[in-house]
Short mmCIF file of C-alpha atoms in Angstrom, two decimals:
data_model
loop_
_atom_site.label_atom_id
_atom_site.label_comp_id
_atom_site.label_asym_id
_atom_site.label_seq_id
_atom_site.Cartn_x
_atom_site.Cartn_y
_atom_site.Cartn_z
CA MET L 3 -59.86 63.35 2.73
CA ASN L 4 -61.54 59.98 2.35
CA MET L 5 -63.99 61.62 -0.03
CA ASN L 6 -61.14 62.98 -2.15
CA LYS L 7 -59.54 59.54 -2.40
CA LYS L 8 -62.79 58.06 -3.59
CA MET L 9 -63.17 60.77 -6.19
CA LEU L 10 -59.67 60.13 -7.46
CA PHE L 11 -60.34 56.41 -7.72
CA PHE L 12 -63.53 56.97 -9.69
CA ALA L 13 -61.79 59.42 -12.00
CA LEU L 14 -59.08 56.88 -12.78
CA PHE L 15 -61.64 54.13 -13.21
CA ALA L 16 -63.65 56.24 -15.65
CA LEU L 17 -60.46 56.97 -17.58
CA MET L 18 -59.65 53.27 -17.89
CA LEU L 19 -63.17 52.44 -19.06
CA LEU L 20 -62.91 55.12 -21.69
CA LEU L 21 -59.58 53.79 -22.90
CA ALA L 22 -60.88 50.26 -23.03
CA ALA L 23 -63.88 51.43 -25.04
CA CYS L 24 -61.67 53.29 -27.51
CA GLY L 25 -59.39 50.26 -27.94
CA GLY L 26 -62.36 47.98 -28.49
CA SER L 27 -64.08 50.01 -31.18
CA GLY L 28 -60.77 50.59 -32.97
CA GLY L 29 -60.22 46.85 -33.14
CA ASN L 30 -63.68 46.24 -34.56
CA GLU L 31 -63.20 48.81 -37.28
CA THR L 32 -60.03 47.31 -38.64
CA GLY L 33 -61.44 43.85 -38.03
CA SER L 34 -64.25 44.34 -40.52
CA THR L 35 -61.97 44.77 -43.51
CA PRO L 36 -60.12 41.45 -43.53
CA ALA L 37 -63.42 39.70 -42.90
CA ASP L 38 -64.87 41.24 -46.08
CA GLU L 39 -61.73 40.42 -47.98
CA GLU L 40 -61.88 36.87 -46.70
CA THR L 41 -65.38 36.30 -48.08
CA SER L 42 -64.52 37.63 -51.50
CA ASP L 43 -61.34 35.53 -51.56
CA SER L 44 -63.08 32.30 -50.74
CA GLY L 45 -65.79 33.13 -53.28
CA ALA L 46 -63.16 33.39 -55.95
CA ASP L 47 -61.70 29.95 -55.41
CA GLY L 48 -64.88 27.96 -55.06
CA GLY L 49 -65.94 28.37 -51.43
CA GLU L 50 -63.11 26.50 -49.80
CA ALA L 51 -63.22 28.43 -46.56
CA THR L 52 -65.33 26.66 -43.98
CA GLY L 53 -65.61 29.33 -41.35
CA ASP L 54 -62.01 28.96 -40.24
CA ALA L 55 -60.42 31.79 -38.32
CA GLU L 56 -58.51 34.09 -40.65
CA GLY L 57 -54.82 33.69 -41.34
CA ASP L 58 -54.38 29.93 -40.97
CA ASP L 59 -52.88 27.51 -43.48
CA SER L 60 -55.98 26.86 -45.58
CA GLU L 61 -55.62 30.34 -47.01
CA ALA L 62 -52.01 29.92 -48.10
CA ALA L 63 -52.88 26.60 -49.69
CA ALA L 64 -55.61 28.13 -51.84
CA GLU L 65 -54.27 27.97 -55.40
CA GLY L 66 -53.59 31.33 -57.05
CA SER L 67 -56.12 33.05 -54.86
CA THR L 68 -54.36 36.41 -54.58
CA LEU L 69 -53.55 36.70 -58.27
CA GLN L 70 -57.08 35.60 -59.18
CA ALA L 71 -58.58 38.13 -56.77
CA ILE L 72 -56.47 40.89 -58.36
CA LYS L 73 -57.59 39.86 -61.84
CA ASP L 74 -61.24 39.68 -60.80
CA ARG L 75 -61.00 43.12 -59.23
CA GLY L 76 -59.47 44.48 -62.42
CA LYS L 77 -56.59 46.26 -60.73
CA LEU L 78 -53.57 45.77 -58.51
CA VAL L 79 -53.67 47.64 -55.20
CA ALA L 80 -50.11 48.49 -54.15
CA GLY L 81 -48.80 50.36 -51.13
CA VAL L 82 -46.02 52.85 -51.77
CA LYS L 83 -44.64 55.84 -49.95
CA PHE L 84 -45.76 59.29 -51.03
CA ASP L 85 -43.10 61.23 -49.16
CA THR L 86 -39.82 59.54 -50.03
CA ARG L 87 -37.66 60.94 -52.81
CA LEU L 88 -36.45 58.52 -55.48
CA PHE L 89 -38.77 55.72 -54.26
CA GLY L 90 -42.27 57.12 -53.94
CA LEU L 91 -42.92 60.85 -53.92
CA LYS L 92 -46.07 62.71 -54.79
CA ASN L 93 -45.27 65.42 -57.31
CA PRO L 94 -47.07 68.50 -55.99
CA GLN L 95 -47.56 69.93 -59.50
CA SER L 96 -48.90 66.93 -61.39
CA GLY L 97 -50.26 64.99 -58.43
CA ASP L 98 -48.52 61.84 -59.73
CA VAL L 99 -46.55 59.59 -57.42
CA GLU L 100 -43.08 58.96 -58.83
CA GLY L 101 -40.09 56.81 -57.95
CA TYR L 102 -38.30 53.48 -58.21
CA ASP L 103 -40.87 51.65 -56.07
CA VAL L 104 -43.71 53.16 -58.06
CA ASP L 105 -42.17 52.20 -61.41
CA ILE L 106 -41.73 48.60 -60.29
CA MET L 107 -45.36 48.44 -59.19
CA LYS L 108 -46.43 49.91 -62.55
CA LEU L 109 -44.44 47.26 -64.42
CA LEU L 110 -45.93 44.54 -62.22
CA ALA L 111 -49.47 45.74 -62.91
CA GLN L 112 -48.70 45.80 -66.64
CA HIS L 113 -47.25 42.31 -66.35
CA ILE L 114 -50.33 40.92 -64.56
CA PHE L 115 -52.86 42.48 -66.93
CA GLU L 116 -50.64 42.32 -70.06
CA THR L 117 -51.16 45.99 -70.91
CA ASP L 118 -48.79 48.75 -72.03
CA SER L 119 -49.99 51.29 -69.49
CA ALA L 120 -50.61 50.90 -65.78
CA ASP L 121 -53.07 53.81 -65.67
CA ASP L 122 -56.25 51.75 -65.33
CA VAL L 123 -54.90 48.64 -63.68
CA LEU L 124 -52.95 50.02 -60.72
CA GLU L 125 -54.17 51.73 -57.58
CA LEU L 126 -51.49 53.26 -55.39
CA VAL L 127 -52.19 53.53 -51.66
CA GLN L 128 -50.08 55.74 -49.45
CA VAL L 129 -48.33 53.86 -46.66
CA ASN L 130 -45.80 54.91 -44.05
CA SER L 131 -43.35 53.06 -41.84
CA LYS L 132 -45.94 52.61 -39.11
CA THR L 133 -48.88 51.38 -41.23
CA ARG L 134 -47.38 49.48 -44.14
CA PHE L 135 -47.34 45.93 -42.74
CA GLU L 136 -50.73 46.19 -41.10
CA LEU L 137 -52.31 47.27 -44.40
CA VAL L 138 -50.99 44.22 -46.23
CA ASP L 139 -51.87 41.96 -43.31
CA ASN L 140 -55.51 43.03 -43.24
CA GLY L 141 -55.81 42.89 -47.01
CA GLU L 142 -56.24 46.57 -47.80
CA ILE L 143 -53.29 46.35 -50.19
CA ASP L 144 -52.14 43.33 -52.24
CA LEU L 145 -48.49 44.10 -51.71
CA GLY L 146 -46.22 47.00 -50.98
CA ALA L 147 -42.95 48.44 -52.23
CA ALA L 148 -42.15 51.05 -49.62
CA THR L 149 -38.44 51.10 -48.75
CA ALA L 150 -38.99 48.20 -46.34
CA THR L 151 -35.85 46.58 -44.94
CA ILE L 152 -36.13 42.81 -44.68
CA ASN L 153 -35.46 41.51 -41.19
CA ALA L 154 -36.36 38.50 -39.05
CA GLU L 155 -38.81 40.43 -36.85
CA ARG L 156 -40.79 41.68 -39.84
CA GLU L 157 -40.63 38.29 -41.53
CA GLU L 158 -42.91 37.10 -38.72
CA ILE L 159 -45.69 39.48 -39.78
CA VAL L 160 -45.38 39.56 -43.58
CA ASP L 161 -43.47 37.80 -46.36
CA PHE L 162 -40.79 39.43 -48.46
CA THR L 163 -39.79 38.86 -52.07
CA ASN L 164 -36.17 38.70 -53.12
CA VAL L 165 -34.14 41.84 -52.58
CA TYR L 166 -34.97 44.56 -55.11
CA PHE L 167 -32.72 47.28 -53.72
CA ILE L 168 -29.63 47.09 -51.51
CA ALA L 169 -29.64 50.03 -49.21
CA GLY L 170 -27.13 50.78 -46.54
CA GLN L 171 -27.03 53.16 -43.68
CA SER L 172 -24.87 56.23 -44.14
CA LEU L 173 -24.39 59.71 -42.72
CA LEU L 174 -25.50 63.04 -44.16
CA VAL L 175 -23.49 66.04 -42.98
CA PRO L 176 -23.14 69.69 -43.99
CA GLU L 177 -20.48 70.30 -46.67
CA ASP L 178 -18.05 71.85 -44.16
CA SER L 179 -18.48 69.19 -41.46
CA SER L 180 -15.44 67.56 -39.86
CA ILE L 181 -17.25 64.23 -39.54
CA THR L 182 -15.87 61.68 -42.00
CA GLY L 183 -17.37 58.46 -40.67
CA ILE L 184 -18.99 56.58 -37.86
CA GLU L 185 -15.79 56.75 -35.74
CA ASP L 186 -16.19 60.53 -35.44
CA LEU L 187 -19.49 60.19 -33.60
CA THR L 188 -18.64 60.82 -29.95
CA ALA L 189 -20.44 62.07 -26.86
CA ASP L 190 -20.12 65.61 -28.25
CA THR L 191 -22.03 64.89 -31.45
CA THR L 192 -25.78 64.79 -31.89
CA VAL L 193 -27.14 62.34 -34.42
CA ILE L 194 -30.60 62.89 -35.90
CA ALA L 195 -32.72 59.80 -36.66
CA VAL L 196 -36.35 58.88 -37.21
CA LYS L 197 -38.50 57.23 -34.52
CA GLY L 198 -39.08 53.52 -35.08
CA SER L 199 -36.62 53.12 -37.96
CA THR L 200 -34.00 50.40 -38.29
CA SER L 201 -31.39 53.12 -38.54
CA GLU L 202 -32.25 54.33 -35.04
CA LYS L 203 -31.40 50.91 -33.57
CA ASN L 204 -28.26 50.57 -35.72
CA ILE L 205 -26.77 53.91 -34.79
CA LYS L 206 -27.30 53.27 -31.09
CA GLU L 207 -25.29 50.04 -31.49
CA LYS L 208 -22.54 51.40 -33.74
CA ALA L 209 -22.06 54.74 -32.01
CA PRO L 210 -23.18 54.12 -28.43
CA ASP L 211 -21.62 57.33 -27.10
CA ALA L 212 -23.35 59.73 -29.48
CA LYS L 213 -26.51 61.55 -28.45
CA VAL L 214 -29.40 60.46 -30.68
CA ASP L 215 -32.34 62.83 -31.23
CA LEU L 216 -35.46 61.28 -32.74
CA TYR L 217 -38.01 62.93 -35.02
CA ASP L 218 -41.38 61.77 -36.36
CA ASP L 219 -40.49 61.56 -40.04
CA TYR L 220 -37.72 62.26 -42.54
CA ALA L 221 -39.04 65.71 -43.42
CA ALA L 222 -38.85 66.83 -39.78
CA ALA L 223 -35.45 65.17 -39.36
CA PHE L 224 -34.01 66.93 -42.41
CA THR L 225 -35.50 70.28 -41.35
CA ALA L 226 -33.80 69.78 -37.98
CA LEU L 227 -30.46 69.05 -39.65
CA ARG L 228 -30.77 72.15 -41.81
CA ALA L 229 -31.63 74.22 -38.74
CA GLY L 230 -28.41 73.00 -37.12
CA LYS L 231 -30.12 70.90 -34.45
CA GLY L 232 -27.66 68.06 -34.90
CA ASP L 233 -24.31 67.27 -36.50
CA THR L 234 -25.44 64.50 -38.80
CA LEU L 235 -28.55 62.71 -39.98
CA THR L 236 -28.47 58.96 -40.40
CA THR L 237 -30.67 56.64 -42.42
CA ASP L 238 -30.56 54.67 -45.68
CA ASN L 239 -28.23 56.01 -48.35
CA ALA L 240 -31.03 56.30 -50.89
CA ILE L 241 -33.13 58.54 -48.68
CA LEU L 242 -30.08 60.66 -47.87
CA LEU L 243 -29.34 60.99 -51.59
CA GLY L 244 -32.87 62.26 -52.07
CA MET L 245 -32.31 64.87 -49.37
CA ARG L 246 -29.02 65.93 -50.92
CA GLU L 247 -30.85 66.39 -54.19
CA THR L 248 -33.07 69.04 -52.58
CA ASP L 249 -30.17 70.77 -50.84
CA PRO L 250 -26.69 70.24 -52.35
CA SER L 251 -24.96 71.93 -49.40
CA PHE L 252 -24.94 68.50 -47.71
CA LYS L 253 -22.85 65.40 -48.48
CA LEU L 254 -22.79 61.69 -47.66
CA VAL L 255 -19.84 60.39 -45.65
CA GLY L 256 -18.69 57.15 -44.05
CA GLY L 257 -19.74 54.74 -46.82
CA LEU L 258 -22.33 52.10 -45.93
CA PHE L 259 -21.95 50.79 -42.41
CA THR L 260 -24.90 48.42 -42.59
CA GLU L 261 -26.49 46.48 -45.39
CA GLU L 262 -30.25 46.81 -45.48
CA PRO L 263 -31.85 44.83 -48.27
CA TYR L 264 -35.24 46.16 -49.36
CA GLY L 265 -37.98 43.66 -50.21
CA ILE L 266 -41.45 43.92 -51.62
CA PHE L 267 -43.78 42.76 -48.85
CA LEU L 268 -46.95 40.74 -49.16
CA LYS L 269 -49.29 38.72 -46.97
CA ASP L 270 -47.66 36.20 -44.65
CA GLY L 271 -47.74 32.66 -46.00
CA ASP L 272 -48.81 33.55 -49.54
CA ASP L 273 -46.01 31.56 -51.24
CA GLU L 274 -47.80 31.37 -54.55
CA PHE L 275 -48.01 35.13 -55.01
CA ARG L 276 -44.47 35.65 -53.70
CA GLU L 277 -43.10 33.24 -56.28
CA TYR L 278 -45.06 35.05 -58.97
CA VAL L 279 -43.55 38.42 -58.01
CA ASN L 280 -40.05 36.90 -57.76
CA GLU L 281 -40.34 35.49 -61.28
CA PHE L 282 -41.52 38.89 -62.48
CA LEU L 283 -38.46 40.54 -60.88
CA ASN L 284 -36.11 38.00 -62.49
CA GLY L 285 -37.74 38.80 -65.81
CA LEU L 286 -37.04 42.50 -65.30
CA LYS L 287 -33.40 41.77 -64.56
CA GLU L 288 -32.99 39.57 -67.66
CA SER L 289 -34.66 42.04 -69.99
CA GLY L 290 -32.48 44.89 -68.71
CA GLU L 291 -35.49 46.91 -67.54
CA LEU L 292 -34.28 46.78 -63.94
CA ASP L 293 -30.93 48.31 -64.92
CA GLU L 294 -32.78 51.02 -66.81
CA LEU L 295 -34.90 51.83 -63.76
CA TYR L 296 -31.83 51.88 -61.54
CA GLN L 297 -30.04 54.24 -63.89
CA LYS L 298 -33.11 56.47 -64.04
CA TRP L 299 -33.43 56.90 -60.28
CA PHE L 300 -29.96 56.30 -58.80
CA GLY L 301 -27.64 57.22 -61.66
CA GLU L 302 -25.95 53.83 -61.92
CA PRO L 303 -26.76 50.27 -63.10
CA ALA L 304 -28.12 47.77 -60.60
CA PRO L 305 -25.52 45.81 -58.59
CA GLU L 306 -24.81 42.30 -59.91
CA ASN L 307 -26.05 40.46 -56.82
CA ILE L 308 -29.40 42.25 -56.63
CA LEU L 309 -32.43 39.94 -56.40
CA TYR L 310 -30.61 37.61 -54.02
CA GLU L 311 -32.89 35.60 -51.82
CA ASN L 312 -33.20 37.11 -48.37
CA GLU L 313 -31.66 35.08 -45.56
CA PHE L 314 -34.70 35.09 -43.31
CA LEU L 315 -36.98 33.20 -45.66
CA LYS L 316 -36.70 29.72 -44.22
CA MET F 8 -35.67 48.77 -15.04
CA ASN F 9 -34.12 50.56 -17.96
CA ASN F 10 -37.37 51.96 -19.36
CA LEU F 11 -38.27 53.39 -15.98
CA ASP F 12 -34.98 55.31 -16.00
CA LEU F 13 -35.96 56.75 -19.38
CA TYR F 14 -39.39 57.75 -18.07
CA TRP F 15 -37.79 59.27 -15.02
CA GLY F 16 -35.51 61.37 -17.23
CA GLY F 17 -38.54 62.48 -19.25
CA PHE F 18 -40.43 63.26 -16.06
CA VAL F 19 -37.62 65.45 -14.75
CA THR F 20 -37.43 67.28 -18.10
CA THR F 21 -41.18 67.89 -18.17
CA LEU F 22 -41.16 69.03 -14.55
CA THR F 23 -38.23 71.42 -15.11
CA THR F 24 -39.81 72.85 -18.27
CA CYS F 25 -43.11 73.39 -16.51
CA VAL F 26 -41.69 74.99 -13.37
CA ILE F 27 -39.55 77.45 -15.34
CA ALA F 28 -42.28 78.19 -17.91
CA LEU F 29 -44.84 78.60 -15.14
CA LEU F 30 -42.78 81.16 -13.23
CA LEU F 31 -41.74 83.09 -16.33
CA SER F 32 -45.23 83.09 -17.84
CA PHE F 33 -46.72 84.28 -14.58
CA VAL F 34 -44.32 87.22 -14.38
CA LEU F 35 -44.74 88.07 -18.07
CA GLY F 36 -48.52 87.61 -17.92
CA PHE F 37 -48.75 89.86 -14.88
CA LEU F 38 -46.75 92.61 -16.62
CA ILE F 39 -48.91 92.37 -19.73
CA ALA F 40 -52.08 92.55 -17.60
CA ILE F 41 -50.80 95.69 -15.84
CA MET F 42 -50.00 97.21 -19.23
CA ARG F 43 -53.48 96.38 -20.48
CA VAL F 44 -55.21 98.31 -17.69
CA SER F 45 -52.69 101.16 -17.64
CA THR F 46 -53.56 104.69 -18.70
CA VAL F 47 -50.61 104.87 -21.12
CA GLY F 48 -51.74 104.43 -24.74
CA TRP F 49 -48.72 102.60 -26.21
CA MET F 50 -48.62 100.13 -23.31
CA ARG F 51 -52.24 99.23 -23.92
CA PHE F 52 -51.51 98.93 -27.64
CA ILE F 53 -48.52 96.58 -27.26
CA SER F 54 -50.13 94.40 -24.61
CA ARG F 55 -53.38 94.10 -26.54
CA TRP F 56 -51.65 92.91 -29.72
CA TYR F 57 -49.39 90.60 -27.77
CA VAL F 58 -52.45 88.83 -26.43
CA GLU F 59 -54.20 88.77 -29.80
CA PHE F 60 -51.23 87.24 -31.63
CA LEU F 61 -50.19 84.73 -29.01
CA ARG F 62 -53.68 83.59 -28.12
CA ASN F 63 -54.89 83.21 -31.69
CA THR F 64 -52.13 81.04 -33.14
CA PRO F 65 -51.55 77.37 -32.30
CA LEU F 66 -48.88 76.64 -29.72
CA LEU F 67 -47.27 74.21 -32.16
CA VAL F 68 -46.78 76.97 -34.73
CA GLN F 69 -45.17 79.23 -32.14
CA VAL F 70 -42.83 76.54 -30.90
CA PHE F 71 -41.84 75.58 -34.46
CA ILE F 72 -40.96 79.21 -35.06
CA PHE F 73 -38.65 79.12 -32.05
CA TYR F 74 -37.16 75.77 -33.03
CA TYR F 75 -36.98 75.68 -36.82
CA ALA F 76 -37.49 79.24 -38.07
CA LEU F 77 -35.29 81.39 -35.82
CA PRO F 78 -32.06 79.44 -36.60
CA THR F 79 -32.43 80.36 -40.28
CA LEU F 80 -31.63 83.95 -39.29
CA GLU F 81 -28.14 82.57 -38.54
CA ILE F 82 -27.71 84.38 -35.25
CA ASP F 83 -25.84 82.04 -32.91
CA TRP F 84 -27.72 82.62 -29.68
CA LEU F 85 -31.08 82.18 -31.42
CA ASN F 86 -30.43 78.48 -32.08
CA PHE F 87 -32.39 76.87 -29.24
CA ASP F 88 -32.45 73.16 -28.50
CA GLY F 89 -35.76 71.34 -28.11
CA PHE F 90 -35.93 71.95 -24.38
CA GLN F 91 -35.28 75.70 -24.62
CA ALA F 92 -37.54 76.24 -27.63
CA GLY F 93 -40.37 74.34 -25.93
CA MET F 94 -39.94 76.28 -22.71
CA LEU F 95 -39.92 79.64 -24.49
CA GLY F 96 -42.94 78.74 -26.60
CA LEU F 97 -44.89 77.57 -23.54
CA THR F 98 -43.93 80.72 -21.63
CA PHE F 99 -45.01 83.20 -24.30
CA TYR F 100 -48.17 81.26 -25.15
CA THR F 101 -49.33 80.76 -21.56
CA ALA F 102 -48.48 84.36 -20.63
CA ALA F 103 -51.16 85.61 -23.03
CA TYR F 104 -53.83 83.57 -21.23
CA ILE F 105 -52.54 84.49 -17.79
CA ALA F 106 -52.58 88.17 -18.75
CA GLU F 107 -56.22 87.89 -19.76
CA ASN F 108 -57.15 86.12 -16.51
CA ILE F 109 -55.45 88.74 -14.37
CA ARG F 110 -56.85 91.63 -16.44
CA SER F 111 -60.40 90.35 -16.08
CA GLY F 112 -59.73 89.93 -12.36
CA ILE F 113 -58.58 93.53 -12.06
CA GLN F 114 -61.49 94.82 -14.11
CA SER F 115 -64.08 92.96 -12.08
CA VAL F 116 -63.09 94.90 -8.96
CA PRO F 117 -65.68 97.74 -8.85
CA SER F 118 -64.16 101.05 -10.01
CA GLY F 119 -65.51 102.73 -6.89
CA GLN F 120 -62.81 100.93 -4.89
CA LEU F 121 -60.00 102.69 -6.71
CA GLU F 122 -61.75 106.06 -6.36
CA ALA F 123 -62.36 105.46 -2.66
CA SER F 124 -58.78 104.48 -1.90
CA ARG F 125 -57.42 107.38 -3.93
CA SER F 126 -59.60 109.81 -1.96
CA SER F 127 -58.44 108.30 1.33
CA GLY F 128 -54.93 109.43 0.42
CA LEU F 129 -53.33 106.34 -1.19
CA SER F 130 -51.36 106.84 -4.41
CA TYR F 131 -52.35 105.00 -7.61
CA LEU F 132 -49.58 102.43 -7.02
CA GLN F 133 -50.53 101.94 -3.37
CA SER F 134 -54.21 101.54 -4.28
CA MET F 135 -53.28 98.90 -6.85
CA ILE F 136 -51.00 96.93 -4.53
CA PHE F 137 -53.06 97.08 -1.34
CA ILE F 138 -56.65 97.33 -2.55
CA ILE F 139 -57.19 96.22 -6.14
CA LEU F 140 -54.69 93.40 -6.78
CA PRO F 141 -55.49 91.27 -3.69
CA GLN F 142 -59.13 91.21 -4.75
CA ALA F 143 -58.22 90.69 -8.40
CA PHE F 144 -56.12 87.62 -7.62
CA ARG F 145 -58.88 86.09 -5.58
CA ILE F 146 -61.16 86.30 -8.59
CA ALA F 147 -58.43 85.13 -10.99
CA THR F 148 -57.30 82.08 -9.01
CA PRO F 149 -59.60 79.43 -10.54
CA PRO F 150 -58.87 80.39 -14.19
CA LEU F 151 -55.15 80.73 -13.39
CA GLY F 152 -55.21 77.21 -11.99
CA ASN F 153 -56.64 76.02 -15.30
CA GLN F 154 -53.82 77.74 -17.17
CA PHE F 155 -51.17 76.07 -15.02
CA ILE F 156 -52.68 72.64 -15.65
CA ASN F 157 -52.94 73.39 -19.36
CA LEU F 158 -49.30 74.40 -19.35
CA ILE F 159 -48.28 71.01 -17.95
CA LYS F 160 -50.33 69.18 -20.57
CA ASN F 161 -49.18 71.44 -23.40
CA SER F 162 -45.57 70.65 -22.52
CA ALA F 163 -46.06 67.45 -24.56
CA VAL F 164 -45.21 69.54 -27.66
CA LEU F 165 -41.56 69.03 -26.74
CA ALA F 166 -41.90 65.52 -28.17
CA PHE F 167 -42.09 66.98 -31.68
CA PHE F 168 -38.47 68.11 -31.65
CA ALA F 169 -36.52 65.77 -29.42
CA GLY F 170 -37.23 67.77 -26.27
CA GLY F 171 -36.67 64.68 -24.11
CA ASP F 172 -39.92 65.04 -22.13
CA ILE F 173 -42.34 62.31 -21.01
CA MET F 174 -44.14 62.25 -24.35
CA TYR F 175 -40.86 62.03 -26.29
CA VAL F 176 -39.76 59.06 -24.18
CA ALA F 177 -43.13 57.36 -24.76
CA ASP F 178 -42.96 58.01 -28.50
CA SER F 179 -39.49 56.54 -28.80
CA LEU F 180 -40.41 53.49 -26.69
CA GLN F 181 -43.62 52.64 -28.53
CA SER F 182 -41.74 52.02 -31.77
CA SER F 183 -40.03 49.02 -30.20
CA GLY F 184 -43.11 47.17 -29.04
CA ALA F 185 -45.99 47.50 -26.63
CA VAL F 186 -47.97 50.61 -27.51
CA PHE F 187 -50.74 50.44 -24.91
CA PRO F 188 -48.69 50.30 -21.70
CA VAL F 189 -46.26 52.89 -23.06
CA TYR F 190 -48.87 55.63 -23.43
CA ILE F 191 -50.78 54.62 -20.29
CA THR F 192 -47.54 55.02 -18.35
CA ALA F 193 -47.00 58.43 -19.96
CA GLY F 194 -50.54 59.42 -18.92
CA ILE F 195 -49.87 58.36 -15.35
CA PHE F 196 -46.70 60.46 -15.24
CA TYR F 197 -48.71 63.49 -16.37
CA LEU F 198 -51.31 62.80 -13.68
CA ILE F 199 -48.51 62.76 -11.09
CA LEU F 200 -47.85 66.36 -12.12
CA THR F 201 -51.37 67.64 -12.72
CA ILE F 202 -53.27 66.16 -9.77
CA PRO F 203 -51.10 67.81 -7.08
CA MET F 204 -51.45 71.03 -9.08
CA SER F 205 -55.25 70.65 -9.03
CA VAL F 206 -55.24 69.97 -5.30
CA PHE F 207 -53.01 72.99 -4.70
CA VAL F 208 -55.28 75.28 -6.71
CA ASN F 209 -58.35 74.01 -4.84
CA PHE F 210 -56.55 74.67 -1.57
CA LEU F 211 -55.69 78.21 -2.69
CA GLU F 212 -59.28 78.85 -3.70
CA ARG F 213 -60.54 77.78 -0.30
CA LYS F 214 -57.90 79.78 1.47
CA LEU F 215 -58.62 82.94 -0.49
CA ALA F 216 -62.39 82.64 -0.22
CA VAL F 217 -63.93 85.49 1.76
#
């Protein structure tokens, strides 16, 4: 018996060592990238960095460093989604990534390099809801436009530009559903949502009685809805509209019961670059290009108050 | 603590899934094994292909068929929830392995034993029940124990479709913060299930040893 206990202890101990080892090497791997980026950054602006730990104020103070680094590199590296209709979706036939987010990143690249085509000056990197902020934080992407809702918690990790799309949470139901709004979600209804999304938290607050089933991503969630595994699927209106586009036997109900402003996200504390992108967005609005984009993807002109400054900035 | 309640719910779901799937897969696996060693041609045919199909496709594919594909046939009773689909998938999948373990147990009993018991006046059924199967199970116990432990670990597939098991609870908790403790806790809950199972199988092995 004593022997068995000892064996158990050693087994658990070995397991913990293994886990610790895995965690450690993972950290080193991701750690190497920002370090590289750091050296090239400081090289670009005249060797200002004096061996400071990464991410402190000296970096934010460095004049035009991000923009200069992009120009030196010869291309803008932008994170977008590859799996989200209307915003960033990889076209399986052509292999191109298409959407509102992608078009804005193309225009930004053209603006930075003063070219008519973004083909050679823009690199798109696939991001998802779990990875997007980490990628911008460790410098693997310059910025990202990936259906990211601005909130106070995220504002701690990255910075957001002004709002470039006003999303709101809504409900997608089958055409013949009796659900007309959030008040119809009771203990007898099952709501489908995606793990880790803002909409998951919102629906649990707004419809506390309803059963909420969580799935890994929007594709799985929509498949579940189509297979009748729940009564309604909830997330941002724009994503739901994209789903309805693939299967018109569903409809949106209940209006918008939250307002979720999307922002382009970039490295925390990089005020210079944020201002640059904000000015670029204002330019798009004034020239009417933003309305054109809106019409192209969402079938209506942009709302008047778009590009308002997000409330979490200061 | 609230999170502990969630884990407890997940633990109960995993435990229930595993107990039901274990019993059902044992019964089904046993039947398939008997069919595989029978003298009837079509029984051997069916059981052989059952094992080939179920053992050579990923569990995840099988469970997705139960969860996502069957409902598209639009037959009401075929629309399983995550818990039922996971349990069915685990049952059918594990049964294929169990059948193979029992079959190899039966076949490793020397054929002279069956001949001897038949010539001492026992019927085929009696020979099987009293002579062959007891020996077969003794041989099959260690691999069967492995299958039962695998079944418990495989039950984590329920997390893919809101099955409400330990892994699903961990997945939904990790999105709101601390990732490391969340999965460590999930691992510990699985150990609470698998270690007693291991100990039980070891005990059985010792008890059945000649």
